[in-house]
Amino acid sequence: MKPKLNHLFILMSIMLSFNSCKSPATKDNKSVAKDNFKYLLEQFADVKIIRYNVPDFDSLTLQQKELVYYLSEAALCGRDIIFDQNCKYNLLVRHTLEEIVNNYSGDKNADDYKKFMVYVKRVWFSNGIHHHYSNDKFIPEISKEYFAQLVKNAAKANFPIEKGETIDNFIARLTPILFDPTIAPKKISLDPSGDLIKQSATNFYDGVSEKEADAFYKKMKNPKDSTPISYGLNSKLVKENAKLVEKTYKIGGLYSPALEKIVYWLQKALAVAENDQQKNGIKTLISYYTTGDLKTWDEYNLIWVEDHSKVDFVNGFIEVYGDPLGKKATWESVVNYKNIEETKRTEIISQNAQWFEDNSPVDKRFKKKECKGVSAKVINVVQLGGDCYPSTPIGINLPNADWIRKEHGSKSVTMENITYAYDQAAIGNGFLDEFCYSKEEKELSEKYGFQAGNIHTDLHECLGHGSGQLLPGISSEAMKNYHSTLEESRADLFALYYIMDKKMVELGVLPNLDAAKAEYNGYIRNGLMTQLVRIELGKNIEESHMRNRQLIAKWCYEKGKAENVMELKVKNNKTYVVINDYDKLRKLFGQLLAEMQRIKSEGDFTAGKKIVEDYAVKVDPVLHKEVKTRYEKLKLTPYGGFINPVLKPVVKDGKITDVKIEYPEDYSAQMLYYSKNYSFLPIKN
Ligand code: ZN
């Protein structure tokens, strides 16, 4: 489970703080100016493309560099999988667009062509035709006629034309997929009034209704099984001859050509693994990809969670945010190595996990008696792949299986070279000037925002998700389509409650409680107001992390009204969020945390649904419009994604003698390069 860059508080704080995460040991207010590396590469539509630096890459040994190189190749080989999982049309559309880009012989300086390129870049960015965050299908800002002309003026193109199809038929087949807003309108729709599967364009089910899928997986489960596998995690559920069958993602099964390549590079990695634990893990992962057996996946996770090698990686079908039923996982990869200096901070937090659990405001029955195997580190990312590219998380906490987390613990990471790059790219963009009520609020954010944001991520990942326990017999899936929102709220609340605890200062993790104030300001400002820049006028909030943030901010706003804990103030016709009483706000966070844990532990679906529908979904249309207008004037983009570095092995006499790291600047070139060299799946899977 992981917060994406969209993590609101992070977004807020990162957008404008000047504090460095690179400062070692002493965390005190090191105001850092922009460094010399070029971070911000380009902006289009509502996104910006950022480059991240990989500090101290040359401090790795040759063996470690080689390992990172092989794992990075494996990370790139699954790119087609995520396109196909997001929607069955995506590979078809991407190949068609790229054929045009590579072969169009008309005027590439024409305005229409530029608009076409924005569409292409958006498809690359979202790994498909739906917005990566809002999940709505986006439509090209060119005419259908111009699209037809593009296709016809790419004479040498090798379009994915079907047998017997003319170019006109091909254009006629593609046009509605690109231009008709009623075809595959949403990647994921969580609207509870309809069939979640039928109204979602994700490609995890075919010809199956929500009811049928629910019944199918319910039958598999044994409520007495204390170590259940993650049923349905790595397969597509389809109806064949009126029978439901799972098409498993494995070698010889669905997505085989890509998985074979991934395994090829994992085999290479195996030979240079750092130690036996890691070797054993890679072996088991290969075995899982070969058999598709989810028991082997659990075995792999048990090994991985105890693997504390310097070089580490995520590679698999992992997060279930992309499935409206929360069962099927998208493919992703992150290759990284430990940032030893910054990890000292997260080690202190994880060593004190039991203290945090024992002292939380949660009912005793829902607390973990023993916090096992909580480990946390700060990492440098070297390569992003699949669902983590180009839009990436800023923290990860895995594995996801509840019983593994409870019995064996979890590994949690804060991706600090990513948050640092985001921070650097945003320096001086005017956001805080526009949305902070006072000079003091702005200064607090500049001074502590970045640091406090990272510590929030540490707490959210390392302690938040790992805290608490279910009552016996309660399923972790009891919250159904509300699960992600409620789970993210619980983790955020744990972080918010504790970041204002003097224990954080005593432990030396937080410089002082002013840093916590900066975090509270940013979180509430975002949850009540500024995150709305991401929502189209007239629409509700759909995305789980955004729902979670509004839920928390709005619930505390409503519950704190009588005591004026916070208020919306208007100055010069502009609305601002002002927190009047930080201690009382902290108490409210604690109360809500206790309630969220109760809902999860007791499996109280009715209460879970109600609190989400009451606080997390609906938007105040007047405030929404105001916030968007103010934001647009700043010419900022609310989303960011990253371009990967390139790893180049230096080969002498058939042996790798070094691995060089390069930092390209051209986003489109990287995408075209990936498509040329890492396209392994057929258009129809
Ligand atoms: Zn999370």
XYZ file of C-alpha atoms and ligand atoms in Angstrom:
686
model
C 0.000 0.000 0.000
C 1.354 3.301 -0.836
C 0.719 6.970 -1.110
C 1.252 8.268 -4.602
C 2.849 11.605 -5.256
C -0.664 12.781 -5.007
C -0.446 12.371 -1.304
C -1.910 15.622 -0.473
C 0.222 16.781 2.332
C 3.255 15.745 0.476
C 2.116 17.540 -2.574
C 1.501 20.627 -0.587
C 4.630 20.642 1.355
C 6.769 19.501 -1.472
C 5.398 22.075 -3.789
C 6.955 24.899 -1.957
C 9.322 24.024 0.706
C 12.984 24.821 0.541
C 14.153 22.337 3.068
C 16.475 19.613 2.059
C 16.019 15.956 2.714
C 19.606 15.537 1.786
C 20.874 17.173 4.914
C 22.328 14.416 7.063
C 21.745 13.791 10.760
C 20.721 17.242 11.939
C 17.284 17.907 10.588
C 17.149 21.445 11.726
C 16.014 23.939 9.225
C 18.582 23.571 6.534
C 17.331 25.917 3.978
C 18.525 24.579 0.675
C 18.519 26.469 -2.539
C 17.868 24.857 -5.830
C 20.748 22.585 -6.775
C 22.262 22.431 -10.244
C 20.563 19.307 -11.536
C 17.764 19.977 -14.012
C 14.617 18.545 -12.429
C 11.635 20.032 -14.242
C 11.694 18.886 -17.873
C 8.340 19.779 -19.374
C 4.643 20.390 -18.715
C 1.639 19.382 -20.783
C -2.079 19.064 -20.061
C -2.257 18.750 -16.252
C 1.085 17.057 -15.647
C 4.737 17.892 -15.346
C 7.653 15.620 -16.148
C 10.442 15.608 -13.590
C 13.864 14.009 -13.622
C 15.232 12.411 -10.452
C 18.837 12.180 -9.437
C 20.278 8.988 -7.942
C 22.720 10.118 -5.254
C 25.883 8.141 -4.577
C 25.280 5.561 -7.295
C 29.034 5.178 -7.593
C 29.289 4.155 -3.957
C 27.744 0.807 -4.926
C 30.081 -2.115 -5.547
C 30.373 -3.500 -9.073
C 28.272 -6.494 -8.051
C 25.564 -4.239 -6.631
C 25.572 -2.092 -9.756
C 25.233 -5.170 -11.919
C 22.344 -6.351 -9.784
C 20.636 -2.971 -10.071
C 21.115 -3.087 -13.847
C 19.486 -6.515 -14.267
C 16.615 -5.666 -11.952
C 16.088 -2.417 -13.870
C 15.811 -4.310 -17.133
C 13.260 -6.596 -15.469
C 11.386 -3.485 -14.317
C 11.054 -2.230 -17.886
C 9.898 -5.528 -19.369
C 6.437 -5.385 -17.778
C 5.405 -2.062 -19.324
C 2.962 -3.629 -21.790
C 1.227 -5.514 -18.980
C 0.031 -2.386 -17.218
C -1.247 -0.921 -20.484
C -3.304 -4.037 -21.130
C -4.542 -4.304 -17.554
C -5.771 -0.708 -17.542
C -8.042 -1.214 -20.569
C -8.260 -3.683 -23.421
C -7.886 -0.901 -26.023
C -4.658 0.556 -24.654
C -2.051 -1.432 -26.567
C -3.986 -0.942 -29.781
C -4.158 2.810 -29.243
C -0.535 3.161 -28.123
C 0.850 1.244 -31.102
C -1.289 3.242 -33.504
C -0.191 6.575 -32.032
C 3.465 5.600 -32.066
C 3.280 4.491 -35.676
C 1.970 7.955 -36.502
C 4.684 9.678 -34.439
C 7.394 7.635 -36.152
C 6.065 7.870 -39.710
C 3.866 10.917 -40.212
C 5.118 12.847 -43.225
C 2.964 15.980 -42.828
C 3.694 19.222 -40.988
C 4.842 18.457 -37.468
C 4.865 22.132 -36.505
C 1.152 22.548 -37.155
C -0.997 23.406 -34.133
C -3.097 20.311 -34.663
C -0.041 18.107 -34.644
C 1.086 19.671 -31.387
C -2.334 18.914 -29.915
C -2.024 15.369 -31.181
C 1.354 15.052 -29.433
C -0.191 16.221 -26.159
C -2.664 13.357 -26.479
C 0.145 10.880 -27.203
C 2.099 12.109 -24.183
C -0.980 11.747 -22.010
C -1.523 8.159 -23.160
C 2.093 7.364 -22.298
C 1.789 9.098 -18.964
C -1.396 7.277 -17.956
C -0.393 3.918 -19.382
C -3.568 4.141 -21.405
C -6.506 6.251 -22.508
C -7.826 7.061 -19.026
C -6.491 9.747 -16.729
C -4.031 8.101 -14.332
C -5.678 9.756 -11.366
C -9.279 10.724 -12.079
C -9.797 7.537 -14.105
C -11.881 9.419 -16.684
C -11.223 8.804 -20.352
C -9.560 11.835 -21.917
C -10.337 12.841 -25.489
C -7.800 14.238 -28.010
C -8.219 17.926 -28.816
C -8.078 17.316 -32.549
C -10.858 16.491 -34.981
C -11.682 12.990 -36.143
C -10.895 14.122 -39.665
C -7.428 15.252 -38.650
C -6.844 11.913 -36.968
C -7.812 10.124 -40.191
C -5.403 12.354 -42.068
C -2.586 11.493 -39.659
C -3.134 7.796 -40.223
C -3.306 8.189 -43.994
C -0.175 10.321 -44.139
C 2.013 7.798 -42.420
C 2.706 5.658 -45.429
C 5.477 3.540 -43.955
C 3.609 2.861 -40.729
C 2.905 -0.671 -39.639
C -0.547 -0.174 -38.090
C -2.184 -2.983 -36.136
C -4.665 -3.654 -38.902
C -6.762 -6.802 -38.665
C -6.910 -9.404 -41.387
C -8.992 -8.201 -44.302
C -9.400 -4.712 -42.813
C -8.951 -1.659 -45.050
C -7.242 1.469 -43.738
C -10.638 3.213 -43.720
C -12.150 0.399 -41.683
C -9.200 0.596 -39.337
C -9.724 4.328 -38.867
C -13.436 3.718 -38.334
C -12.632 1.119 -35.668
C -10.171 3.391 -33.853
C -12.124 6.644 -34.005
C -14.823 5.859 -31.417
C -12.238 4.377 -29.047
C -10.396 7.708 -29.081
C -13.237 10.173 -29.490
C -16.504 8.715 -28.184
C -16.800 9.630 -24.487
C -19.420 6.924 -23.926
C -17.085 4.088 -24.903
C -15.067 2.925 -21.898
C -15.813 6.238 -20.131
C -14.105 5.361 -16.837
C -11.209 3.143 -15.937
C -12.572 2.513 -12.464
C -15.997 3.558 -11.278
C -16.810 3.116 -7.606
C -20.407 4.302 -7.949
C -22.208 1.839 -5.679
C -25.539 2.156 -7.504
C -24.341 0.178 -10.520
C -22.335 -2.936 -11.381
C -18.751 -2.031 -10.455
C -17.254 -4.309 -13.088
C -19.531 -3.370 -15.962
C -19.102 0.354 -15.425
C -15.288 0.096 -15.206
C -13.019 -0.224 -18.247
C -10.247 -2.099 -16.448
C -9.347 -5.356 -18.086
C -9.546 -7.753 -15.151
C -12.886 -9.292 -16.031
C -14.586 -10.255 -19.262
C -18.272 -11.041 -19.545
C -18.569 -11.308 -15.765
C -20.881 -9.340 -13.471
C -19.915 -8.007 -10.060
C -22.263 -10.482 -8.403
C -20.801 -13.421 -10.285
C -17.241 -12.386 -9.440
C -18.135 -11.916 -5.775
C -19.787 -15.327 -5.598
C -16.885 -16.949 -7.449
C -14.317 -15.744 -4.913
C -16.549 -16.173 -1.888
C -16.775 -19.877 -2.643
C -12.991 -20.225 -2.651
C -12.534 -18.800 0.783
C -12.414 -20.816 3.938
C -13.206 -18.501 6.860
C -11.153 -20.737 9.166
C -8.003 -20.400 7.080
C -5.632 -18.217 9.086
C -3.139 -17.889 6.214
C -5.328 -17.340 3.150
C -3.758 -16.741 -0.234
C -4.735 -13.545 -2.073
C -7.501 -15.110 -4.131
C -7.761 -13.745 -7.639
C -4.682 -11.509 -7.314
C -2.870 -12.594 -10.494
C -5.540 -13.484 -13.001
C -8.253 -12.259 -15.288
C -11.690 -13.712 -14.621
C -13.583 -14.579 -17.789
C -16.690 -16.436 -18.829
C -16.117 -19.307 -21.224
C -19.005 -21.498 -22.328
C -21.122 -20.059 -19.517
C -18.447 -21.031 -16.957
C -16.193 -18.710 -14.981
C -12.485 -19.365 -15.451
C -9.356 -17.627 -14.220
C -6.708 -16.820 -16.832
C -3.587 -16.716 -14.697
C -0.720 -14.314 -15.353
C 2.192 -16.733 -15.685
C 4.680 -18.173 -18.086
C 2.600 -20.204 -20.502
C -0.495 -18.260 -19.417
C -1.718 -14.706 -19.800
C 1.081 -12.121 -20.383
C 3.614 -14.911 -20.920
C 5.847 -13.096 -23.447
C 6.482 -10.204 -21.015
C 6.843 -12.465 -17.984
C 9.423 -14.586 -19.826
C 11.565 -11.488 -20.334
C 11.151 -10.455 -16.710
C 12.261 -13.907 -15.617
C 15.215 -13.787 -18.040
C 16.544 -10.689 -16.256
C 15.705 -12.068 -12.818
C 17.848 -15.121 -13.667
C 20.751 -12.774 -14.388
C 20.094 -10.948 -11.128
C 20.124 -14.251 -9.284
C 23.762 -14.775 -10.212
C 24.851 -11.479 -8.597
C 22.470 -11.359 -5.633
C 24.001 -9.886 -2.489
C 23.414 -12.869 -0.204
C 21.586 -16.183 0.192
C 18.411 -14.598 1.551
C 18.090 -12.413 -1.529
C 19.036 -15.299 -3.821
C 16.333 -17.423 -2.266
C 13.838 -14.599 -2.757
C 14.634 -14.108 -6.438
C 14.459 -17.879 -7.000
C 11.051 -18.049 -5.379
C 9.809 -15.073 -7.400
C 10.915 -16.815 -10.603
C 9.091 -19.932 -9.473
C 5.940 -17.867 -8.845
C 6.057 -16.275 -12.304
C 6.565 -19.746 -13.760
C 3.656 -21.439 -11.974
C 1.335 -18.558 -11.093
C 0.843 -20.280 -7.728
C -0.284 -17.737 -5.110
C 1.076 -19.899 -2.290
C 4.506 -19.398 -3.820
C 3.790 -15.667 -3.949
C 3.205 -15.711 -0.183
C 6.398 -17.723 0.323
C 8.258 -15.131 -1.700
C 6.841 -12.346 0.443
C 7.921 -14.093 3.637
C 11.483 -14.172 2.325
C 11.360 -10.642 0.943
C 10.094 -9.093 4.160
C 13.205 -10.379 5.932
C 15.632 -9.475 3.185
C 17.561 -6.415 4.341
C 20.165 -6.248 1.591
C 21.339 -2.835 0.449
C 19.900 -3.270 -3.045
C 16.214 -4.119 -2.992
C 13.313 -4.237 -5.401
C 9.590 -4.663 -5.858
C 8.510 -6.671 -8.888
C 5.099 -8.274 -9.200
C 1.323 -8.049 -9.330
C 0.914 -6.118 -6.126
C -1.545 -3.262 -5.627
C -5.289 -3.718 -6.068
C -6.324 -0.044 -6.434
C -6.858 -0.633 -10.153
C -9.616 -3.197 -9.636
C -13.008 -1.833 -8.557
C -13.461 -5.002 -6.503
C -9.989 -4.669 -4.952
C -8.904 -8.226 -5.812
C -6.782 -8.078 -8.958
C -3.351 -6.522 -8.872
C -1.592 -4.354 -11.400
C 1.992 -5.103 -12.320
C 4.690 -2.790 -10.962
C 8.369 -2.554 -10.186
C 10.685 -0.272 -8.198
C 14.453 -0.883 -8.032
C 16.299 0.878 -5.246
C 19.039 0.863 -2.651
C 19.141 1.971 0.929
C 20.054 5.528 1.913
C 22.004 4.573 5.025
C 22.199 8.051 6.563
C 18.492 8.929 6.304
C 17.463 5.419 7.302
C 18.632 6.152 10.849
C 15.463 8.212 11.255
C 13.100 5.430 10.160
C 14.979 2.881 12.240
C 14.256 4.914 15.343
C 10.567 4.951 14.409
C 10.360 1.230 13.748
C 12.315 0.343 16.880
C 9.625 2.154 18.845
C 6.696 0.587 16.993
C 5.366 -1.127 20.113
C 5.342 2.129 22.066
C 3.288 3.795 19.334
C 0.879 0.858 19.193
C 0.453 0.718 22.989
C -0.148 4.462 23.300
C -2.511 4.969 20.402
C -6.073 6.156 21.137
C -7.475 2.919 19.686
C -9.561 0.446 21.734
C -7.346 -2.204 23.402
C -9.104 -5.081 21.656
C -7.992 -3.763 18.278
C -4.327 -3.253 19.154
C -1.470 -5.536 18.262
C -0.110 -7.239 21.356
C 3.215 -7.643 19.658
C 4.498 -5.586 16.726
C 6.550 -8.013 14.732
C 9.132 -7.355 12.117
C 8.317 -3.719 11.469
C 11.182 -2.434 9.375
C 11.549 0.859 7.631
C 14.119 2.532 5.482
C 14.768 5.500 3.277
C 15.715 4.558 -0.256
C 17.164 5.948 -3.455
C 15.097 4.869 -6.409
C 17.040 3.817 -9.503
C 14.264 2.582 -11.765
C 10.484 2.786 -11.911
C 8.365 0.369 -13.910
C 4.805 -0.708 -14.660
C 2.166 0.936 -12.513
C 4.884 2.989 -10.731
C 6.013 4.779 -13.903
C 5.949 7.613 -14.722
C 3.575 8.523 -11.894
C 5.165 7.031 -8.826
C 4.458 6.453 -5.170
C 6.554 8.279 -2.599
C 6.382 5.490 -0.057
C 5.608 1.798 -0.114
C 4.621 -0.639 2.600
C 4.507 -4.292 1.650
C 3.511 -7.085 1.577
C -0.230 -6.465 1.480
C -1.558 -9.759 2.871
C -2.953 -9.039 6.332
C -1.857 -12.301 7.911
C 1.711 -11.829 6.724
C 1.779 -8.307 8.098
C 0.446 -9.538 11.409
C 2.630 -12.611 11.800
C 5.794 -11.547 10.002
C 5.686 -7.768 9.740
C 6.183 -5.555 6.763
C 8.830 -3.540 5.016
C 8.226 0.113 4.556
C 10.135 2.601 2.468
C 10.234 6.347 1.952
C 11.425 7.251 -1.547
C 13.386 10.339 -0.715
C 15.235 11.047 -3.971
C 11.777 11.158 -5.561
C 10.267 13.554 -3.017
C 13.430 15.615 -3.199
C 13.151 15.914 -6.979
C 9.527 16.929 -6.620
C 10.479 19.539 -4.079
C 13.266 20.933 -6.241
C 11.012 21.097 -9.280
C 8.495 23.197 -7.358
C 10.738 25.787 -5.749
C 9.335 29.270 -6.103
C 6.187 28.381 -8.034
C 3.895 30.703 -6.040
C 1.602 28.075 -4.571
C 2.132 28.885 -0.900
C 1.791 32.627 -1.518
C -1.613 31.984 -3.005
C -3.053 29.543 -0.493
C -1.467 30.314 2.891
C -3.504 32.650 5.074
C -0.538 34.240 6.821
C 3.133 34.884 6.361
C 3.752 32.697 9.367
C 1.945 29.769 7.787
C 3.980 30.127 4.620
C 7.254 30.332 6.507
C 6.429 27.270 8.567
C 5.770 25.362 5.389
C 8.976 26.523 3.744
C 10.972 25.708 6.807
C 9.492 22.330 7.712
C 7.085 21.239 4.998
C 9.384 18.902 3.119
C 10.860 17.317 6.216
C 7.482 16.942 7.946
C 6.032 15.453 4.769
C 8.709 12.784 4.670
C 8.183 11.987 8.345
C 4.442 11.717 7.744
C 5.233 9.196 5.007
C 7.507 7.266 7.388
C 4.751 7.106 9.995
C 1.995 6.350 7.482
C 3.897 3.489 5.874
C 5.927 2.062 8.686
C 3.439 2.297 11.536
C 0.041 3.340 10.161
C -0.704 0.502 7.774
C 0.995 -1.967 10.068
C -0.935 -0.990 13.184
C -3.999 -2.596 14.696
C -5.579 -6.022 14.274
C -8.831 -7.517 13.067
C -11.125 -9.295 15.508
C -11.123 -13.084 14.970
C -13.217 -14.123 11.978
C -13.312 -10.662 10.375
C -12.210 -10.584 6.752
C -9.831 -7.913 5.523
C -12.113 -7.552 2.515
C -15.208 -6.674 4.532
C -15.074 -3.019 3.400
C -15.316 -3.943 -0.288
C -15.155 -0.862 -2.538
C -14.595 1.404 0.508
C -11.538 -0.530 1.624
C -8.832 1.623 0.025
C -10.266 4.918 1.291
C -10.734 3.638 4.834
C -7.336 1.974 4.942
C -5.530 5.076 3.709
C -7.436 7.195 6.252
C -6.394 4.911 9.046
C -2.727 5.137 8.044
C -2.858 8.924 7.591
C -4.596 9.393 10.940
C -1.950 7.344 12.692
C 0.701 9.626 11.166
C -1.202 12.829 11.942
C -1.887 11.810 15.514
C 1.730 10.978 16.266
C 3.585 13.662 14.353
C 2.309 16.132 17.003
C 3.474 13.895 19.886
C 6.398 15.184 21.934
C 7.756 11.646 21.738
C 8.736 12.457 18.142
C 10.930 15.296 19.380
C 12.334 13.192 22.245
C 13.294 10.504 19.751
C 15.134 13.107 17.703
C 13.044 12.451 14.618
C 11.249 15.784 14.561
C 13.116 19.042 15.316
C 10.166 20.569 17.204
C 6.378 20.690 17.224
C 6.329 23.638 14.809
C 7.235 21.112 12.132
C 4.093 19.174 13.094
C 2.088 22.399 12.776
C 3.388 22.797 9.234
C 2.151 19.288 8.525
C -1.306 19.989 10.023
C -1.633 23.219 8.036
C -0.686 21.533 4.793
C -2.869 18.501 5.361
C -6.041 20.365 6.247
C -5.520 23.052 3.612
C -5.192 20.338 1.023
C -7.995 18.116 2.291
C -10.534 20.921 2.558
C -9.436 22.984 -0.370
C -6.410 22.753 -2.616
C -6.658 19.120 -3.689
C -9.857 20.151 -5.473
C -7.693 21.539 -8.278
C -7.514 17.954 -9.474
C -11.255 17.532 -9.871
C -13.228 18.711 -12.877
C -16.003 21.169 -12.060
C -19.256 19.382 -11.342
C -17.586 16.093 -10.465
C -17.282 14.244 -7.192
C -14.129 12.820 -5.635
C -13.442 9.246 -6.724
C -9.803 8.481 -6.049
C -9.184 6.703 -2.745
C -6.325 8.859 -1.426
C -8.217 12.045 -2.209
C -11.353 10.674 -0.598
C -9.335 9.759 2.448
C -7.900 13.259 2.758
C -11.208 15.032 2.417
C -12.804 12.562 4.811
C -10.283 13.396 7.513
C -10.254 17.164 6.933
C -14.020 17.516 6.651
C -14.850 15.257 9.564
C -12.514 17.253 11.812
C -13.866 20.530 10.455
C -17.471 19.525 11.221
C -16.743 17.946 14.601
C -14.568 20.860 15.666
C -17.055 23.571 14.691
C -18.526 24.066 18.161
C -15.095 24.773 19.578
C -13.813 26.651 16.515
C -10.901 24.235 16.089
C -10.478 25.463 12.540
C -12.297 27.811 10.201
C -12.586 28.940 6.614
C -11.679 32.632 6.528
C -12.291 34.984 3.626
C -9.792 37.746 2.860
C -9.965 39.848 -0.339
C -12.614 37.471 -1.672
C -10.282 34.530 -1.243
C -10.963 31.597 1.053
C -8.289 30.280 3.407
C -8.159 27.460 5.910
C -7.017 28.517 9.365
C -6.335 26.156 12.257
C -7.035 27.829 15.603
C -6.269 25.019 18.018
C -3.678 22.396 17.116
C -4.091 20.383 20.318
C -7.809 20.015 19.831
C -7.268 19.085 16.224
C -4.887 16.383 17.339
C -7.562 15.030 19.698
C -10.008 14.913 16.791
C -7.476 12.983 14.713
C -7.211 10.557 17.625
C -10.997 10.115 17.888
C -11.339 9.485 14.205
C -8.413 7.060 14.239
C -10.143 5.085 16.998
C -13.353 4.950 14.952
C -11.575 3.957 11.731
C -9.770 1.152 13.528
C -13.051 -0.012 15.072
C -14.698 -0.097 11.639
C -11.848 -2.149 10.209
C -11.425 -4.463 13.196
C -15.146 -5.241 13.489
C -15.739 -5.288 9.735
C -18.528 -2.709 10.155
C -19.326 -2.150 6.478
C -22.407 0.013 7.140
C -20.461 2.522 9.221
C -17.527 2.460 6.789
C -19.777 3.198 3.845
C -21.619 5.947 5.709
C -18.550 7.853 6.815
C -17.090 7.780 3.303
C -20.317 8.830 1.608
C -20.967 11.564 4.213
C -17.544 13.205 4.215
C -15.289 11.990 1.411
C -17.187 12.187 -1.852
C -19.125 15.407 -2.355
C -17.550 18.734 -3.244
C -18.676 22.290 -2.413
C -19.173 23.690 -5.952
C -18.522 27.332 -5.052
C -15.273 26.698 -3.217
C -14.260 24.242 -5.916
C -14.578 26.867 -8.620
C -12.721 29.468 -6.602
C -9.792 27.159 -5.874
C -9.481 26.116 -9.499
C -9.521 29.702 -10.737
C -6.805 30.732 -8.303
C -4.700 27.704 -9.187
C -5.012 28.202 -12.935
C -3.598 31.702 -12.615
C -0.396 30.196 -11.262
C 0.008 28.059 -14.406
C 0.839 25.007 -12.326
C 0.041 21.392 -13.084
C -1.445 19.332 -10.276
C 0.257 16.036 -11.212
C 3.856 15.009 -11.657
C 5.618 12.014 -13.111
C 9.193 10.967 -13.676
C 11.606 10.088 -16.404
C 13.956 7.208 -15.525
C 17.735 7.348 -15.625
C 19.452 5.044 -18.126
C 21.846 2.386 -16.878
C 24.621 1.490 -19.293
C 26.833 -1.499 -18.634
C 30.486 -1.153 -19.637
C 31.468 -4.510 -21.148
C 35.048 -5.767 -21.570
C 35.795 -9.225 -22.933
C 32.186 -10.231 -22.446
C 32.185 -9.177 -18.785
C 30.544 -6.184 -17.159
C 33.285 -4.037 -15.643
C 31.128 -1.075 -14.609
C 27.609 0.340 -14.920
C 27.251 4.014 -15.822
C 24.197 6.041 -15.020
C 22.899 8.701 -17.406
C 20.075 11.171 -17.026
C 18.165 11.765 -20.252
C 16.010 14.872 -20.692
C 13.590 13.901 -23.440
C 10.376 12.334 -22.162
C 8.991 11.407 -25.590
C 12.291 9.842 -26.619
C 12.273 7.669 -23.502
C 8.726 6.507 -24.181
C 9.482 5.704 -27.825
C 12.640 3.892 -26.779
C 10.709 1.771 -24.289
C 8.041 0.981 -26.857
C 10.667 -0.037 -29.379
C 12.683 -2.197 -27.032
C 10.249 -3.480 -24.409
C 7.063 -4.270 -26.338
C 6.473 -7.939 -25.825
C 2.735 -8.438 -25.769
C 0.386 -8.862 -28.702
C -2.318 -6.210 -29.136
C -5.000 -8.602 -27.973
C -4.320 -10.666 -24.868
Zn -0.989 4.101 2.382
